Coordinates of C-alpha atoms and ligand atoms in Angstrom, one line a residue:
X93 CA 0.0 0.0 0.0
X94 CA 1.3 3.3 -1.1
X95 CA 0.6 6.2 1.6
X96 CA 0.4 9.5 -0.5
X97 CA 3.6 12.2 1.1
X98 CA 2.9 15.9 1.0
X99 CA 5.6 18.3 0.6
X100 CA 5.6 21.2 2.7
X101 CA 6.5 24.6 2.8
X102 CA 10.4 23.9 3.6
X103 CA 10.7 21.5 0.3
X104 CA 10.8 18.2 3.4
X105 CA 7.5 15.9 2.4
X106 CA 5.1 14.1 5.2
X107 CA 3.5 10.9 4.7
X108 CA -0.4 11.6 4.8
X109 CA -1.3 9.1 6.6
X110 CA 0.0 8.6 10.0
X111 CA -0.7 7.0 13.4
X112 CA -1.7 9.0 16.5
X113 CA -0.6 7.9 19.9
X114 CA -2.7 10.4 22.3
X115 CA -4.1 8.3 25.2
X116 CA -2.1 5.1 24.2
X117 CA -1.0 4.0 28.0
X118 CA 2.9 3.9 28.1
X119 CA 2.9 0.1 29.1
X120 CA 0.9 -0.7 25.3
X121 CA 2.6 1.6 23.3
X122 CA 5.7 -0.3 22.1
X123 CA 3.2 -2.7 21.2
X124 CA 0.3 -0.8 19.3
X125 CA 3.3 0.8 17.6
X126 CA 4.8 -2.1 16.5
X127 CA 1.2 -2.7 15.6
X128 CA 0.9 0.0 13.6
X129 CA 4.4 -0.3 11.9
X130 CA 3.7 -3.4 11.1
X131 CA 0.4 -2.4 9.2
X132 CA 2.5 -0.3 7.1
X133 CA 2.1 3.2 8.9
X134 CA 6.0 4.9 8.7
X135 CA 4.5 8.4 10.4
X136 CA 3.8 8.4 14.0
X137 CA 2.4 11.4 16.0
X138 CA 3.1 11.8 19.5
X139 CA 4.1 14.6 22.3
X140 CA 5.7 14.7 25.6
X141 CA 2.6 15.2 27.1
X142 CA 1.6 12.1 26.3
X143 CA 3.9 10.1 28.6
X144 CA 4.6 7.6 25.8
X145 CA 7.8 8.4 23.8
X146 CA 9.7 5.6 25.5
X147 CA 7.4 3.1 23.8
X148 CA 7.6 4.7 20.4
X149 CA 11.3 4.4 20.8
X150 CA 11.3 0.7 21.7
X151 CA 8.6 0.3 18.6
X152 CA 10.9 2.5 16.1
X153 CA 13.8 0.5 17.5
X154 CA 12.8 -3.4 17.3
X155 CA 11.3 -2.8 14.0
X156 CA 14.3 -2.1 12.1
X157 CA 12.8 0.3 10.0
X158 CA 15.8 2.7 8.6
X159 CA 15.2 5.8 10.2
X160 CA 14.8 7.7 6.6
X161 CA 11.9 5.7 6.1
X162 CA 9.7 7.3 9.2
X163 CA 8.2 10.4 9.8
X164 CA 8.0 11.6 13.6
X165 CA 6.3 14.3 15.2
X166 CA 6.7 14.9 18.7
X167 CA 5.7 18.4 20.8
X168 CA 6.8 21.0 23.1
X169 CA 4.3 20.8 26.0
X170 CA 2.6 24.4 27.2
X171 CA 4.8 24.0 30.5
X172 CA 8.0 23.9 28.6
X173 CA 7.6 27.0 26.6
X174 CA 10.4 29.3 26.5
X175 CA 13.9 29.0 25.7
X176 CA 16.3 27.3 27.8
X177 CA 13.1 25.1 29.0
X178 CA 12.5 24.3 25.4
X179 CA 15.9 23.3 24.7
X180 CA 15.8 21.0 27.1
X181 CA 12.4 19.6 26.6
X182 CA 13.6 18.7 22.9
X183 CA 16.7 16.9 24.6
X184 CA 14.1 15.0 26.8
X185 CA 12.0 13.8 24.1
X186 CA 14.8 12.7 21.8
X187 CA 16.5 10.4 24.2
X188 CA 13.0 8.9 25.4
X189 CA 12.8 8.3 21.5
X190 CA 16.3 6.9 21.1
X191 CA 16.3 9.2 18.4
X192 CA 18.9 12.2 17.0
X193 CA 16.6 14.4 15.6
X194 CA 12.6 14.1 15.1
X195 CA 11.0 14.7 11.6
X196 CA 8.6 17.6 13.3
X197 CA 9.1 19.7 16.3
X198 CA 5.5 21.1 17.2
X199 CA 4.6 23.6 19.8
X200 CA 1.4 21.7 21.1
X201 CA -0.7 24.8 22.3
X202 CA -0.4 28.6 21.8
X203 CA -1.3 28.4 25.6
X204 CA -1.8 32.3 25.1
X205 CA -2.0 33.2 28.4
X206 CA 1.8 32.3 29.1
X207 CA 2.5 34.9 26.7
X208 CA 5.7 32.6 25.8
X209 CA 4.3 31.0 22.2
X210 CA 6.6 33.5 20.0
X211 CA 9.6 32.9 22.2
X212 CA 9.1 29.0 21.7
X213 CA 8.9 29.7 18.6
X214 CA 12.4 31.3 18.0
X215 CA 14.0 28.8 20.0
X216 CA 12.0 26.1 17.6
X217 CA 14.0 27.7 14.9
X218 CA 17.0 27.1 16.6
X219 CA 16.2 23.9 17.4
X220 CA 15.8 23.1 13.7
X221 CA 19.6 25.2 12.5
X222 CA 20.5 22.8 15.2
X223 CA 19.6 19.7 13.4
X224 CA 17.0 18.4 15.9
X225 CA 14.3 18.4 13.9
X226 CA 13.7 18.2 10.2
X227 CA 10.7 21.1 10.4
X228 CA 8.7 23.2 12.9
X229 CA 4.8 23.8 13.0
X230 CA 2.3 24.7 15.8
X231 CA -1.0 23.2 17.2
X232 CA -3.9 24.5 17.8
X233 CA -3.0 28.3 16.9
X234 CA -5.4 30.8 16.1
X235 CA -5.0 33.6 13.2
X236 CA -4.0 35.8 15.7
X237 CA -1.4 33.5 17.0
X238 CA -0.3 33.0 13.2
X239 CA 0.2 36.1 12.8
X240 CA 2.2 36.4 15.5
X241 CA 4.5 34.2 15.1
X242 CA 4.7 35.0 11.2
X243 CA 5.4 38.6 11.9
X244 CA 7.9 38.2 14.7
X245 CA 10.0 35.5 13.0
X246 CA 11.7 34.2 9.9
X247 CA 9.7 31.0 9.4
X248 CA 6.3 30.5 8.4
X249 CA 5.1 27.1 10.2
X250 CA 5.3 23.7 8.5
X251 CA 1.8 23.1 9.9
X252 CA -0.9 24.0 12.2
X253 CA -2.6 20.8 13.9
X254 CA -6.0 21.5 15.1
X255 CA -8.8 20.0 15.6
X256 CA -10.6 19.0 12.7
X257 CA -13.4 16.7 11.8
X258 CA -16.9 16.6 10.3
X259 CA -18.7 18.4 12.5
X260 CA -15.6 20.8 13.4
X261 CA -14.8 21.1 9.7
X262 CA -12.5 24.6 10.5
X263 CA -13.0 26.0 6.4
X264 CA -12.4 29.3 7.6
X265 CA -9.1 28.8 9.7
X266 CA -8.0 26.3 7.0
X267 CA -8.0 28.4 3.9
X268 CA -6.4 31.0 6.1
X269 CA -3.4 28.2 6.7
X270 CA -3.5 27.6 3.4
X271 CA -3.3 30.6 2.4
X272 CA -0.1 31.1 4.1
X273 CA 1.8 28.0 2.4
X274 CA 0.7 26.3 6.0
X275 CA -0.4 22.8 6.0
X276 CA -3.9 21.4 8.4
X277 CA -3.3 18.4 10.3
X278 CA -6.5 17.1 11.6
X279 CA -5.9 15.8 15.2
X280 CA -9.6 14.2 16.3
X281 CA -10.1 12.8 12.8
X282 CA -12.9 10.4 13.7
X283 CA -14.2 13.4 16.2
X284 CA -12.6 11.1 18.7
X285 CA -15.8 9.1 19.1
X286 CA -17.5 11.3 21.0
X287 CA -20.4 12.2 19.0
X288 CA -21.9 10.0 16.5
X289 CA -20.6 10.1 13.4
X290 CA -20.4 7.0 12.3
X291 CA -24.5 6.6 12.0
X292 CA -24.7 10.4 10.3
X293 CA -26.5 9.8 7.3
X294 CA -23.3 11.2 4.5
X295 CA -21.3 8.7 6.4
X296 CA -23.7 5.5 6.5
X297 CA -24.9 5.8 2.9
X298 CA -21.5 6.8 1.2
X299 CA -19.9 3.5 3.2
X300 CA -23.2 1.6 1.8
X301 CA -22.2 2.9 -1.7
X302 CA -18.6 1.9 -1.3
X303 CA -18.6 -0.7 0.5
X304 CA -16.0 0.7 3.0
X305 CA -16.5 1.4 7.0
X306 CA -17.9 4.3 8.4
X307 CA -14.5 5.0 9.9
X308 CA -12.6 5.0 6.2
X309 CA -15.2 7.2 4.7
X310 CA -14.5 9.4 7.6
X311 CA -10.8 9.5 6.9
X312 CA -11.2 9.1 3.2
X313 CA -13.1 12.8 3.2
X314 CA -9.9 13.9 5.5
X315 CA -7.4 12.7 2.7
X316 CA -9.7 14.2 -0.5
X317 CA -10.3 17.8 1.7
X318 CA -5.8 17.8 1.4
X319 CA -6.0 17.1 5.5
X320 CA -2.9 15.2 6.7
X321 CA -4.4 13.0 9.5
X322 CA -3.1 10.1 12.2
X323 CA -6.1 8.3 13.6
X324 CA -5.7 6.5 17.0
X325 CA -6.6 3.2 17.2
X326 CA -5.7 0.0 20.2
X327 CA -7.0 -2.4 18.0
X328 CA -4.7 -4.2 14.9
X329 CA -7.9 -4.8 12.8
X330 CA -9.1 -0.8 13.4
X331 CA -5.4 0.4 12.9
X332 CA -5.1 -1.9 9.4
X333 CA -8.7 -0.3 8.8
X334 CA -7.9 3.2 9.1
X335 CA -4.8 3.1 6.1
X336 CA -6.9 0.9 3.8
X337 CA -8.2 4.5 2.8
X338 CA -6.6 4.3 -0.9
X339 CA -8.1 1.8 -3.3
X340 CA -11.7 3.8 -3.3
X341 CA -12.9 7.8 -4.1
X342 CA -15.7 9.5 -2.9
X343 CA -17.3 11.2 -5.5
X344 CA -18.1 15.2 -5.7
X345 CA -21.7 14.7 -3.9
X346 CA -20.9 12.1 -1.5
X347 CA -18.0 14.8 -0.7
X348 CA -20.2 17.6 -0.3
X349 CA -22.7 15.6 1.7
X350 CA -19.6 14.9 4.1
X351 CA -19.2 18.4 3.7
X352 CA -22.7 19.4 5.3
X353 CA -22.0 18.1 8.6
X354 CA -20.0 20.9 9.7
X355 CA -21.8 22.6 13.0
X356 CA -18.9 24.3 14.1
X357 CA -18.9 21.3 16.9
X358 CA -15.6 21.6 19.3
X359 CA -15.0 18.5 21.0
X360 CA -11.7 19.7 22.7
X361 CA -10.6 22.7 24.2
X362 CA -10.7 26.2 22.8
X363 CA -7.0 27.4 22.6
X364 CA -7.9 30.9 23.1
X365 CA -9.2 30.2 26.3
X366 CA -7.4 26.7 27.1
X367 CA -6.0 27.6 30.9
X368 CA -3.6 24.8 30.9
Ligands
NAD596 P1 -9.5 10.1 16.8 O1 -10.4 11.0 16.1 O2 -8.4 9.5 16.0 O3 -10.4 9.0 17.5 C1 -9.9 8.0 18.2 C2 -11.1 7.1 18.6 O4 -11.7 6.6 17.5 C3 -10.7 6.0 19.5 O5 -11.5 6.0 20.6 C4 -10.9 4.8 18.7 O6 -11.5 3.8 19.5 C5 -11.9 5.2 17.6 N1 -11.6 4.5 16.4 C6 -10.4 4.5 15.7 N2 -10.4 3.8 14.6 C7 -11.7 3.3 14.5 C8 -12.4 2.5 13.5 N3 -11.8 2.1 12.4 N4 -13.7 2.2 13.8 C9 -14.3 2.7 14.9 N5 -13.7 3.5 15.8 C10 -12.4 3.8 15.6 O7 -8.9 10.9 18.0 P2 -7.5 11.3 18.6 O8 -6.7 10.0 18.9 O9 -7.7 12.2 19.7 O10 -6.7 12.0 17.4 C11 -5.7 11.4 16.6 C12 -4.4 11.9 17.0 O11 -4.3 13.3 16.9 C13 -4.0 11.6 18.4 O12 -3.7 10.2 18.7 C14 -2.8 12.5 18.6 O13 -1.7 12.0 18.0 C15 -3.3 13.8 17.9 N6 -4.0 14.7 18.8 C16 -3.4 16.0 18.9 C17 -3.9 16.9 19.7 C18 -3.3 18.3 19.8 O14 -3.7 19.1 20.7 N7 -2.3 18.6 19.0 C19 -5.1 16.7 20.4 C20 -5.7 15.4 20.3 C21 -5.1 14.5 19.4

């Protein structure tokens, strides 16, 4: 199975397709990654947040994948912003990864009251003329925190990961990425099951039609709307499930039925008022 890549605004390219680690306990991780390796993922998104780089090491490590042939993300948490801290949060997550350098350095929340996301973001910069990581993007900024950072340094992010999902279909804050050579991950592809998509009418009759799951017409609508996305799943069947995306289209009114479930529905935190 061929994964699509994207290339992004610094000339490096991202596979589209990825595997998200968020709530994966430490203990399963090396497991479900291998898991997901296995399946044929080679882009892996996780954060230091999430308490789990350890077992993405172990998982990168006992596959003996080349390291040229996978794409990881890890972030800066909110906690960590700032220079010196940042430095050394990058040095953290790269020897729980048993990694030199990561494929994408994010900062994971503009975290706006910390006043400290344009700082991050110059030491980001420095973190990449270092050689730590390949590129540098943001999560969960705003325009305003765009702008920000556009205006106050010498890169424009790789990417902005937000939330982004049927019902939380963000048009207006993508084509404003867009327009900026930025590229939308969709973190919450599947609306992290907490509302019910899968029973949605677009969704239920397009995977009638195609003879695909709920979940893949989901993800398919990601991958055709130019979203680069990394699903979570525990399960081996779900995780083989959610790449076996590419062997079927959904056509322009299945796309714009998809389309009309957008009802500006947040299922996470607002970043402009996020306290944490
Ligand atoms: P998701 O939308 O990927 O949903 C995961 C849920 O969907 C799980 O509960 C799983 O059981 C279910 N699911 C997965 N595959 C399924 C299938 N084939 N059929 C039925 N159910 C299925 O939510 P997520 O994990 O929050 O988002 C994906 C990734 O995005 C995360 O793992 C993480 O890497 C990233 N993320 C980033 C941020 C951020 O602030 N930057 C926030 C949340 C998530």
């Amino acid at each position: 199975m061929t994964v699509p890549t994207i290339t992004l605004n610094d000339g490096t390219s991202i596979p589209q397709v990825g595997f998200g680690v968020f709530l994966v306990e430490p203990d399963d991780t090396q497991r479900i990654v291998s898991d997901a390796l296995d399946a044929g993922y080679r882009h892996i998104d996780t954060a230091a947040i999430y308490g789990n780089e350890i077992g993405v090491g172990r998982a990168i490590e006992t596959s003996g994948i080349p390291r040229d042939e996978l794409y990881i993300t890890t972030k800066l948490w909110n906690s960590d912003q700032g220079t010196q801290s940042a430095f050394d949060a990058m040095d953290l997550s790269l020897e729980k990864l048993g990694l030199d350098y990561v494929d994408l350095y994010l900062i994971h929340w503009p975290s706006p009251h910390r006043d400290r996301y344009l700082e991050s973001w110059l030491t980001l910069e420095q973190l990449r003329a270092d050689g730590k990581t390949r590129s540098i993007g943001v999560s969960n900024f705003q325009k305003a925190h765009l702008d920000r950072v556009i205006e106050g340094s010498s890169t424009v992010p790789a990417v902005n990961q937000i939330e982004l999902h049927p019902a939380f279909a963000q048009r207006e804050l993508s084509a404003y990425n867009r327009a900026r050579g930025i590229h939308i991950e969709a973190w919450g592809p599947l609306g992290q099951g907490k509302y019910d998509l899968f029973s949605m009418p677009p969704v239920a009759v397009a995977a009638a039609a195609t003879g695909k799951t709920p979940a893949q017409v989901v993800l398919r609508w990601q991958v055709q709307t130019g979203n680069i996305i990394f699903p979570k799943s525990n399960n081996a069947g779900r995780i083989a499930e959610n790449l076996d995306i590419f062997d079927f289209e959904l056509d322009d009114d299945q796309m714009a039925a998809m389309d009309s479930l957008d009802a500006g529905r947040r299922v996470g935190a607002n970043p402009d008022t996020a306290d944490f």
